[in-house]
mmCIF file of C-alpha atoms and ligand atoms in Angstrom:
data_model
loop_
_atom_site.group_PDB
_atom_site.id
_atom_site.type_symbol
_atom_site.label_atom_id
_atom_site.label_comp_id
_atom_site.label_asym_id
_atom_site.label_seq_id
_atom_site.Cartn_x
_atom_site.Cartn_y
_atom_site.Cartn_z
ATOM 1 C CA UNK A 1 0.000 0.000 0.000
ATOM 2 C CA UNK A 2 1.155 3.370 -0.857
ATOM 3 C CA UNK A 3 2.243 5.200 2.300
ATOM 4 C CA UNK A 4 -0.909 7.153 4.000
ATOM 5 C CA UNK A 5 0.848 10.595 4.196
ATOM 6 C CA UNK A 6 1.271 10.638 0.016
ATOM 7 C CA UNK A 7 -2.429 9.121 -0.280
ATOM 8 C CA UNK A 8 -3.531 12.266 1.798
ATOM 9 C CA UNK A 9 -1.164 14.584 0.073
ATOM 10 C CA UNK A 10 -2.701 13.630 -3.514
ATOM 11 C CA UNK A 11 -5.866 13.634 -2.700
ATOM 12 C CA UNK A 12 -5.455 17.278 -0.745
ATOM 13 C CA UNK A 13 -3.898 18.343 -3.989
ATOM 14 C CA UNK A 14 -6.309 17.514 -6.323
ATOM 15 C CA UNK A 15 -9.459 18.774 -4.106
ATOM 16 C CA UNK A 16 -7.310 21.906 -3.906
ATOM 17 C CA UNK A 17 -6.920 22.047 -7.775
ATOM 18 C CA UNK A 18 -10.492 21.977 -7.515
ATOM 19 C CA UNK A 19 -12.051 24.664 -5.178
ATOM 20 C CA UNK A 20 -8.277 26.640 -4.536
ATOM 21 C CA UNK A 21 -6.190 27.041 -1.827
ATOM 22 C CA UNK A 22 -8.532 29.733 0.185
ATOM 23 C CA UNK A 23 -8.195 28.203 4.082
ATOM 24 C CA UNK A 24 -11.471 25.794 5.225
ATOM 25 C CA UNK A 25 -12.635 26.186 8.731
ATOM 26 C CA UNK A 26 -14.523 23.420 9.255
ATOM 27 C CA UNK A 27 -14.791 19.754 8.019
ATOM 28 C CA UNK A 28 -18.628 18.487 7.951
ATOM 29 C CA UNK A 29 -19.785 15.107 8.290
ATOM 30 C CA UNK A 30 -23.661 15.294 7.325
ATOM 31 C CA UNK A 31 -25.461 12.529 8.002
ATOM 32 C CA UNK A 32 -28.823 10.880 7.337
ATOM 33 C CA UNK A 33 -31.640 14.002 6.816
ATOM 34 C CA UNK A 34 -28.499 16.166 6.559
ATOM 35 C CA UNK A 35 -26.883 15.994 3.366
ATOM 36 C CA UNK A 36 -29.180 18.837 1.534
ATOM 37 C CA UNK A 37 -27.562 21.681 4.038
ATOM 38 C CA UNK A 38 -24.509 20.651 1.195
ATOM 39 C CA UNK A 39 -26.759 21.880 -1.666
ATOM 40 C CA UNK A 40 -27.021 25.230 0.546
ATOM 41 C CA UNK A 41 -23.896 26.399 0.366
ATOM 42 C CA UNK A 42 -22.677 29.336 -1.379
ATOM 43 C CA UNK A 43 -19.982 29.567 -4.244
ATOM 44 C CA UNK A 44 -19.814 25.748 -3.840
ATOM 45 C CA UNK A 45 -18.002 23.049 -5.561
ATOM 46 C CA UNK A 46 -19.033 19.982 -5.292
ATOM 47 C CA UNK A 47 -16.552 16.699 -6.295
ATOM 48 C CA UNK A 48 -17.353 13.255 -6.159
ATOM 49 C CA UNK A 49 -15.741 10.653 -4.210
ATOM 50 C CA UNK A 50 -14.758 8.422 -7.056
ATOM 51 C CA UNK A 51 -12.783 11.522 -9.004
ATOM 52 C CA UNK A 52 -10.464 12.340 -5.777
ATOM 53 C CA UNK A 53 -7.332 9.830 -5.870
ATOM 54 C CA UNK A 54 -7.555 7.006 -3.252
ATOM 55 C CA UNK A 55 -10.857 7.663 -1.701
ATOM 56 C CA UNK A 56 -12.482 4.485 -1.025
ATOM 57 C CA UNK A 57 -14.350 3.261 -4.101
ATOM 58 C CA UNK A 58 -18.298 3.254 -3.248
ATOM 59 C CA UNK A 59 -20.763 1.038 -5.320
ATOM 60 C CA UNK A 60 -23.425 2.254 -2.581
ATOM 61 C CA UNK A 61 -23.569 5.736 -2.711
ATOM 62 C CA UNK A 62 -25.360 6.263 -6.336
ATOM 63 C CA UNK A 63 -25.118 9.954 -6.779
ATOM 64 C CA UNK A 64 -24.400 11.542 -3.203
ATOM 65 C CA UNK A 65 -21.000 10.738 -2.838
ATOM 66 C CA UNK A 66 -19.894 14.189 -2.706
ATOM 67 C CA UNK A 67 -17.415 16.582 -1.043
ATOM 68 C CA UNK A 68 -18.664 19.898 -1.524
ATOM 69 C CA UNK A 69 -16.746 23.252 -0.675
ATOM 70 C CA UNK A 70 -18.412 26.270 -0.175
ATOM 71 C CA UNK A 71 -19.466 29.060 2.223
ATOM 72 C CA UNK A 72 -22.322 28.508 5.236
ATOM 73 C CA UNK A 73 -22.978 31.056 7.423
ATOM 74 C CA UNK A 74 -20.055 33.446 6.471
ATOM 75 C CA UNK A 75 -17.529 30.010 7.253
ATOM 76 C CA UNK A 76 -15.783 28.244 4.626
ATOM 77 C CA UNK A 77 -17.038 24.935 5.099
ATOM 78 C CA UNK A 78 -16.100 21.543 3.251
ATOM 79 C CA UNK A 79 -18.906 18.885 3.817
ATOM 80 C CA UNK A 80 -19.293 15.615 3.227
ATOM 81 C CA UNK A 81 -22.287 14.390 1.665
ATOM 82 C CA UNK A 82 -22.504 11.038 2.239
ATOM 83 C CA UNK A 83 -19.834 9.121 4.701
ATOM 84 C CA UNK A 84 -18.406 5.615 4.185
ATOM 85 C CA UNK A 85 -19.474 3.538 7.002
ATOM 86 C CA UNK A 86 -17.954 0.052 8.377
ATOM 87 C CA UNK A 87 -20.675 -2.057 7.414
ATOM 88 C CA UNK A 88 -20.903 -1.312 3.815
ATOM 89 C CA UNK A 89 -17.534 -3.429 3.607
ATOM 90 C CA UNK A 90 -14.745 -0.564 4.145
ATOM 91 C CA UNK A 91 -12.214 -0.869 6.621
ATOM 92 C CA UNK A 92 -11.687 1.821 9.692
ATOM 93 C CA UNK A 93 -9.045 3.435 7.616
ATOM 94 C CA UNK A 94 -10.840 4.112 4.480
ATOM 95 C CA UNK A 95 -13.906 5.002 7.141
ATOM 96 C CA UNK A 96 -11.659 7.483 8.544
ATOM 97 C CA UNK A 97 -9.933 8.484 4.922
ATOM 98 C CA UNK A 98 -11.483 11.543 4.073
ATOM 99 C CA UNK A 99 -11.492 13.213 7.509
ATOM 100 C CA UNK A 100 -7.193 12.653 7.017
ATOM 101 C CA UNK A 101 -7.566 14.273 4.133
ATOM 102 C CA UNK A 102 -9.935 17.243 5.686
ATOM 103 C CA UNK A 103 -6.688 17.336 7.884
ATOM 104 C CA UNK A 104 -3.855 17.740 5.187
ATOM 105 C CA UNK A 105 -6.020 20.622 3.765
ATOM 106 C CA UNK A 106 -5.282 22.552 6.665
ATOM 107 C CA UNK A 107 -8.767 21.857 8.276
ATOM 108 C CA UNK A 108 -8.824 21.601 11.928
ATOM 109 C CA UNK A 109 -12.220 21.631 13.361
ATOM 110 C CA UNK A 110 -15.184 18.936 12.410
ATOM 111 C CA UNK A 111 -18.540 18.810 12.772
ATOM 112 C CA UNK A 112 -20.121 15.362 12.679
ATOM 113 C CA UNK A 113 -23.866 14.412 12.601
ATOM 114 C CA UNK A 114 -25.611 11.485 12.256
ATOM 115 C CA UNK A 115 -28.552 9.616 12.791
ATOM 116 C CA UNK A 116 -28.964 7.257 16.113
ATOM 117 C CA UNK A 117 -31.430 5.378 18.427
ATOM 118 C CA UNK A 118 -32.208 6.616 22.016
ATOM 119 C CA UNK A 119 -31.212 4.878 24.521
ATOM 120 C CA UNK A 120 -32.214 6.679 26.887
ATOM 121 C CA UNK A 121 -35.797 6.731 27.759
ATOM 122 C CA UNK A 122 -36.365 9.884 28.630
ATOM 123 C CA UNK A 123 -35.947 10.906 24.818
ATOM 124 C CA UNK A 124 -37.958 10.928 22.348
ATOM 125 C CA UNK A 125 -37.275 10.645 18.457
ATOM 126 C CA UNK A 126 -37.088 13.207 16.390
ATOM 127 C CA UNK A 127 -34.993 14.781 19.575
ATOM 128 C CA UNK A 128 -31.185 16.395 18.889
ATOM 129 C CA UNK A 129 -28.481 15.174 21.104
ATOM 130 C CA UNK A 130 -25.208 16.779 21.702
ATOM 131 C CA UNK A 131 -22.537 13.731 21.583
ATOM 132 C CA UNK A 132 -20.303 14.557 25.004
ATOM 133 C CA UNK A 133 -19.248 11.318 24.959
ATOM 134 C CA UNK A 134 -18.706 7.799 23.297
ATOM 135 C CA UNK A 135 -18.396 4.233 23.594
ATOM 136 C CA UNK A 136 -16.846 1.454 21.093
ATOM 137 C CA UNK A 137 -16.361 -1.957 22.714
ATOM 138 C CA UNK A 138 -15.970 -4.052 18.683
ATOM 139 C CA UNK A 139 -12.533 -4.723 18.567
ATOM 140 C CA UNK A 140 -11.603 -2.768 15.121
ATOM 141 C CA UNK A 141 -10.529 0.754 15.549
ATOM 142 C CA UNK A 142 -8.654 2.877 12.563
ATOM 143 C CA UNK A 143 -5.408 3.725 14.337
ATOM 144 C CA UNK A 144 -4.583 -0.082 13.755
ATOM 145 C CA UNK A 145 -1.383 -0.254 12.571
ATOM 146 C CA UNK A 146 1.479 1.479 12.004
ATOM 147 C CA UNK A 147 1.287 5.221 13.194
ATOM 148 C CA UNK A 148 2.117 8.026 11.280
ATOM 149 C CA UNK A 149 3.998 10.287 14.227
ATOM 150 C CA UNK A 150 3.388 13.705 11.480
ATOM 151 C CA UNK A 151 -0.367 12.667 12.147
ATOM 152 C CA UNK A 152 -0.633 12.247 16.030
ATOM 153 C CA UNK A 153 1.218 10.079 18.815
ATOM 154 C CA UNK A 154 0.628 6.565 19.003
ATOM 155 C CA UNK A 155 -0.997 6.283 22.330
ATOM 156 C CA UNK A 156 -3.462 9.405 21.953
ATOM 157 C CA UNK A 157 -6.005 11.318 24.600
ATOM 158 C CA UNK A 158 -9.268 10.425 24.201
ATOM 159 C CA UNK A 159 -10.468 12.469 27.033
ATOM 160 C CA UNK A 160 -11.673 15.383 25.135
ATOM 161 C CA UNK A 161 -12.449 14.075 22.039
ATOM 162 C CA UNK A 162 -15.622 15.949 21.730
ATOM 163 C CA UNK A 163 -14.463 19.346 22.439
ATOM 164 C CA UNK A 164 -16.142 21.017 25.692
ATOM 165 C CA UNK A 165 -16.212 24.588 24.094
ATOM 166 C CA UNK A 166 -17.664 23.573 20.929
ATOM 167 C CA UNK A 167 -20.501 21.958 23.360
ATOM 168 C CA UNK A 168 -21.219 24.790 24.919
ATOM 169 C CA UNK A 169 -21.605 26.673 22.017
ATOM 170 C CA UNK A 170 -24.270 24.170 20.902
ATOM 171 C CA UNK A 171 -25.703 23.960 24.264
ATOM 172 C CA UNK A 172 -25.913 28.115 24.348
ATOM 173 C CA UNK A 173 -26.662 28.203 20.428
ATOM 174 C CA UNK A 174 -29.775 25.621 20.538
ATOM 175 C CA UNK A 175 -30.956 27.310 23.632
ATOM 176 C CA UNK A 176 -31.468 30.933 21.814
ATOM 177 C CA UNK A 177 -32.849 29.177 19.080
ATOM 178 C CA UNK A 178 -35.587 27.484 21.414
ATOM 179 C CA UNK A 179 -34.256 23.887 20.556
ATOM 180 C CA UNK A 180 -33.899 21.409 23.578
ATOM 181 C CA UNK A 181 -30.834 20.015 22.889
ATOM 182 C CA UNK A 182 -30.067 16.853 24.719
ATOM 183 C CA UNK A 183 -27.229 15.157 25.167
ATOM 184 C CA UNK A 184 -25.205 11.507 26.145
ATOM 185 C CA UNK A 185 -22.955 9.032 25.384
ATOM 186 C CA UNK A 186 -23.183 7.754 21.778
ATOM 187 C CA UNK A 187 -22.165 3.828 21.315
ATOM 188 C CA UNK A 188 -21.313 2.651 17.916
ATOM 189 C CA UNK A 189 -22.377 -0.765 16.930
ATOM 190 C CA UNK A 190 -20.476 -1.994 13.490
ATOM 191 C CA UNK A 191 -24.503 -2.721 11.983
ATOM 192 C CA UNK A 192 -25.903 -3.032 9.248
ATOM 193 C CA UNK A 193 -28.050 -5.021 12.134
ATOM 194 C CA UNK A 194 -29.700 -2.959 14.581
ATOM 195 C CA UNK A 195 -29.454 -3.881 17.933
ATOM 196 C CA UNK A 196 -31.282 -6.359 20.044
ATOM 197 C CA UNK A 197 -33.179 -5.456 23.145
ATOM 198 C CA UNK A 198 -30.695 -7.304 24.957
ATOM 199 C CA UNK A 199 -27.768 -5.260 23.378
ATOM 200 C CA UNK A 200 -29.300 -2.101 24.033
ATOM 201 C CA UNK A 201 -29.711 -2.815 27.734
ATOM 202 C CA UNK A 202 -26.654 -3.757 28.314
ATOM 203 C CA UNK A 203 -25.626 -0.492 26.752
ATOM 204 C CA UNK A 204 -27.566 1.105 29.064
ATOM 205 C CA UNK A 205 -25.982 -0.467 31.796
ATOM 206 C CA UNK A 206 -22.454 0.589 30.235
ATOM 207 C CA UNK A 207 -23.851 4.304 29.710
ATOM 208 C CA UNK A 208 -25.010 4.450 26.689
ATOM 209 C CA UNK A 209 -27.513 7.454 25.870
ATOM 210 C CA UNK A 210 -27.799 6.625 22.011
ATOM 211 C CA UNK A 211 -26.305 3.965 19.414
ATOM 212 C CA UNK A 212 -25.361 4.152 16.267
ATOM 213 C CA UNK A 213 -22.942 2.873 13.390
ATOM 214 C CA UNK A 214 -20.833 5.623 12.614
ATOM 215 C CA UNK A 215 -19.106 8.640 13.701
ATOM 216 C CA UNK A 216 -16.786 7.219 16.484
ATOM 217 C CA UNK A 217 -14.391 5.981 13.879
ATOM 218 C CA UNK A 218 -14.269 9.446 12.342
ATOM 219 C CA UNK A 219 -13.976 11.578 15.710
ATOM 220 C CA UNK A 220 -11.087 8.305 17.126
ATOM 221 C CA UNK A 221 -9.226 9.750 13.669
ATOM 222 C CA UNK A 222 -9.731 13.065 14.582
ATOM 223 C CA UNK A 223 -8.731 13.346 18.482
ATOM 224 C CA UNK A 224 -5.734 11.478 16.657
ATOM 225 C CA UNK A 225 -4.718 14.545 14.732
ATOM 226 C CA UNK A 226 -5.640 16.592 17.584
ATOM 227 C CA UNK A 227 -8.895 17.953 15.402
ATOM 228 C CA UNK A 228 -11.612 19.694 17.762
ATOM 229 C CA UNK A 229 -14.562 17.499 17.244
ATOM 230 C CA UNK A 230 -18.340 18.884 18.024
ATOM 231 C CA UNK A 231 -21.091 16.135 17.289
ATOM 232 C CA UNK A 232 -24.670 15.841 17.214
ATOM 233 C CA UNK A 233 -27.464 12.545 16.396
ATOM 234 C CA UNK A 234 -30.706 13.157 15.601
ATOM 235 C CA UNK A 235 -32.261 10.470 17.314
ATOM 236 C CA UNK A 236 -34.992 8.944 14.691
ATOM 237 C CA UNK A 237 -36.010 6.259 16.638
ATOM 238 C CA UNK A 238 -35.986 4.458 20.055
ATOM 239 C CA UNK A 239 -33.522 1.643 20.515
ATOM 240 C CA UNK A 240 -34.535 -1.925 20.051
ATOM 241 C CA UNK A 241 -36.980 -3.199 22.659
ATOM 242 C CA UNK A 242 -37.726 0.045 24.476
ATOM 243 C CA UNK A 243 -40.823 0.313 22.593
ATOM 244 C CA UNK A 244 -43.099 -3.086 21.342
ATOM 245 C CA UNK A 245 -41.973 -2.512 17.942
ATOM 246 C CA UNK A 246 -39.810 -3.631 15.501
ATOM 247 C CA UNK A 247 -37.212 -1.021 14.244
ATOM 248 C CA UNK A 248 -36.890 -0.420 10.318
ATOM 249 C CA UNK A 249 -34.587 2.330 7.870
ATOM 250 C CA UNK A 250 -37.948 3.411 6.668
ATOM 251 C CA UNK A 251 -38.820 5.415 10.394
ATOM 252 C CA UNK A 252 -35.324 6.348 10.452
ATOM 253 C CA UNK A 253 -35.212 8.120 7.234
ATOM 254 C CA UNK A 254 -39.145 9.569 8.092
ATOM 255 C CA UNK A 255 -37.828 11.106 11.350
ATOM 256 C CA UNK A 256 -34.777 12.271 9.776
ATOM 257 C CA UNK A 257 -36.481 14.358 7.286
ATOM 258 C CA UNK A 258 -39.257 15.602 9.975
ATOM 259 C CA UNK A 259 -36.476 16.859 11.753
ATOM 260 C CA UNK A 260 -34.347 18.215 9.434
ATOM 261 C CA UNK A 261 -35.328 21.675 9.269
ATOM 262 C CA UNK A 262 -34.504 22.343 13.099
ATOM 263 C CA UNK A 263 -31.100 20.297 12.966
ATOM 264 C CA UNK A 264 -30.376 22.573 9.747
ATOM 265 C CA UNK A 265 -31.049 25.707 11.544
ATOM 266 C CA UNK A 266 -29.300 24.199 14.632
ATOM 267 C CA UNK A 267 -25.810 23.117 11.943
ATOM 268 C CA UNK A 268 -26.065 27.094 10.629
ATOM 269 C CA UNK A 269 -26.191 28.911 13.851
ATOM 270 C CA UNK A 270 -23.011 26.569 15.413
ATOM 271 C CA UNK A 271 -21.587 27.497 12.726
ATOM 272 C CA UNK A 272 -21.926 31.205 12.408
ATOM 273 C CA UNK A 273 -20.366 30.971 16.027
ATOM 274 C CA UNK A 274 -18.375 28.808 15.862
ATOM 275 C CA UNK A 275 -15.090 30.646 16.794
ATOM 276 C CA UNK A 276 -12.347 30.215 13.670
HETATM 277 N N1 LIG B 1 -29.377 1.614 15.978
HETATM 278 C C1 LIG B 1 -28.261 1.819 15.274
HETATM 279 N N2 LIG B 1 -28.144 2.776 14.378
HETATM 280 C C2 LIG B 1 -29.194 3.583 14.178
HETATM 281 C C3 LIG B 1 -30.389 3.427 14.881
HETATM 282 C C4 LIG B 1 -30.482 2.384 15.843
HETATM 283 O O1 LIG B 1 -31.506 2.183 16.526
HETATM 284 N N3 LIG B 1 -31.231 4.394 14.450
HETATM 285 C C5 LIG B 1 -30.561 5.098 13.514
HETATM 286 N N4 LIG B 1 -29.323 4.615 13.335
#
C-alpha cells in the first residue's frame, strides 16, 4: 500500500486544484436528513468521491458521494455528503480516509452528525443530542497499525475528544434558538443489524444514551490529529426493545427528514459561532 501521508497529500492536492487554496474552517460530516444543508452552500463546488485519488471506491452511494466546498454562514465549510461507514464493507481506515484528508487541507475543526437510536428513555425521536461522549467496545478501531507520528502520537487522549467549548456553544446556540438540545454518550455498533433489546440494555448499563454505526471511527481519527470534534445525532427512533416494535430504515429516514429543518437551523447557527 502506498504510504498514508502521500495518499492524503494527492488527494489534498487535487481537491485543492479543484475549489483553490482559500483556508477551510470546518470539516462536515452530514449525516442521514443532513446531506441537503450541502446543496445550501454558497460559491460551492461539489466533487465526487470516485474523481479524488484514493478515496475508497463506493458502489453504494449512487449519486451523493460528494465533497462539496463552499461558504455557510459566512464560514468556509467543506462537507461531506454522504460518509463511508464500516458495514458497507470498508475498513476503519478508508472510514476514517477523508477526515485525514480534511486534515492535510489545513482543516482543523469537524462537525459530525448522524442519525442514532435513544437509549435513553427519557428521549424521544425526532430529539437532537449533543454527543459529550462515546463508547466502542468491537474490537476494530482505525489507528490499527502502524502510526504516522506527522499525524498524532501513538498512544493518543481520548479524554476530550468531543471538544467542551464547541458543546457549549451548541448547548448556548440551541438554547437561543428554542431547541432542547439533549445530550449523552453515543455507542457505535459496526450494523448493518440494529441492535437487540438485549444489546441495548446492556448499553444502558455501560452508559449508553444513544447507538449508532458511525461517527466514532471518524472523531477516534480526529482526536488522533488533535482535530476539535463537536457532534450531534438526531435520534430517529428508540432503541430496540424500548418500545413493542420492531425497528426499520424506513422510520429512520421519516424522522430524519421531519427533523431536518430544526437540525439545519441548529448546523447554521453553530456554525456562524463557531469561533475560527
Ligand atoms: N441503531 C443503530 N443505528 C441507528 C439506529 C439504531 O436504533 N437508528 C438510527 N441509526
Amino acid at each position: 500500500m502506498e504510504k498514508l501521508i502521500d495518499c492524503m497529500q494527492e488527494a489534498a492536492m487535487y481537491i485543492t486544484s479543484r475549489v483553490g487554496s482559500e483556508p477551510i474552517s470546518i470539516g462536515m460530516v452530514l449525516g442521514s436528513g443532513l446531506g441537503g444543508l450541502a446543496d445550501e452552500l454558497e460559491d460551492a463546488v461539489a466533487i465526487s468521491y470516485k474523481d479524488i485519488p484514493h478515496f475508497p471506491v463506493s458502489t453504494v452511494f449512487g449519486h451523493k458521494g460528494r465533497l462539496v466546498v463552499g461558504i455557510l454562514e459566512g464560514k468556509r465549510v467543506m462537507c461531506m455528503q454522504g460518509r463511508f461507514h464500516f458495514y458497507e464493507g470498508y475498513g476503519m481506515d478508508q472510514v476514517v480516509f477523508p477526515i485525514q484528508v480534511m486534515h492535510a487541507m489545513g482543516i482543523n475543526q469537524l462537525l459530525v452528525t448522524n442519525a442514532a437510536g435513544g437509549v435513553n428513555e427519557s428521549f424521544k425521536p425526532g430529539d437532537l443530542m449533543l454527543i459529550t461522549d462515546h463508547i466502542k467496545l468491537i474490537a476494530e478501531t482505525p489507528m490499527r497499525g502502524p502510526n504516522y507520528d506527522s499525524l498524532g502520537e501513538r498512544f493518543f487522549d481520548m479524554t476530550s475528544a468531543y471538544d467542551k467549548g464547541l458543546c457549549a456553544l451548541a448547548r448556548e446556540v440551541s438554547g437561543s434558538l428554542g431547541l432542547t438540545l439533549q445530550e449523552g454518550t453515543y455507542m457505535f455498533f459496526a450494523g448493518p443489524a440494529y441492535e437487540t433489546p438485549a444489546e441495548i440494555r446492556a448499553a444502558r448499563v455501560l452508559g449508553a444514551d444513544a447507538v449508532g454505526m458511525s461517527t466514532v471511527p471518524e472523531s477516534i481519527a480526529a482526536s488522533h490529529m488533535r482535530m476539535k470534534v463537536l457532534g450531534i445525532s438526531c435520534i430517529t427512533n428508540m432503541a430496540a426493545g424500548i418500545l413493542d416494535q420492531p425497528l426499520n430504515h424506513a422510520e429512520v429516514m421519516e424522522t430524519s427528514n421531519q427533523v431536518k429543518e430544526a437540525f439545519t437551523s441548529l448546523v447554521r447557527s453553530v456554525t456562524k459561532a463557531w469561533p475560527v
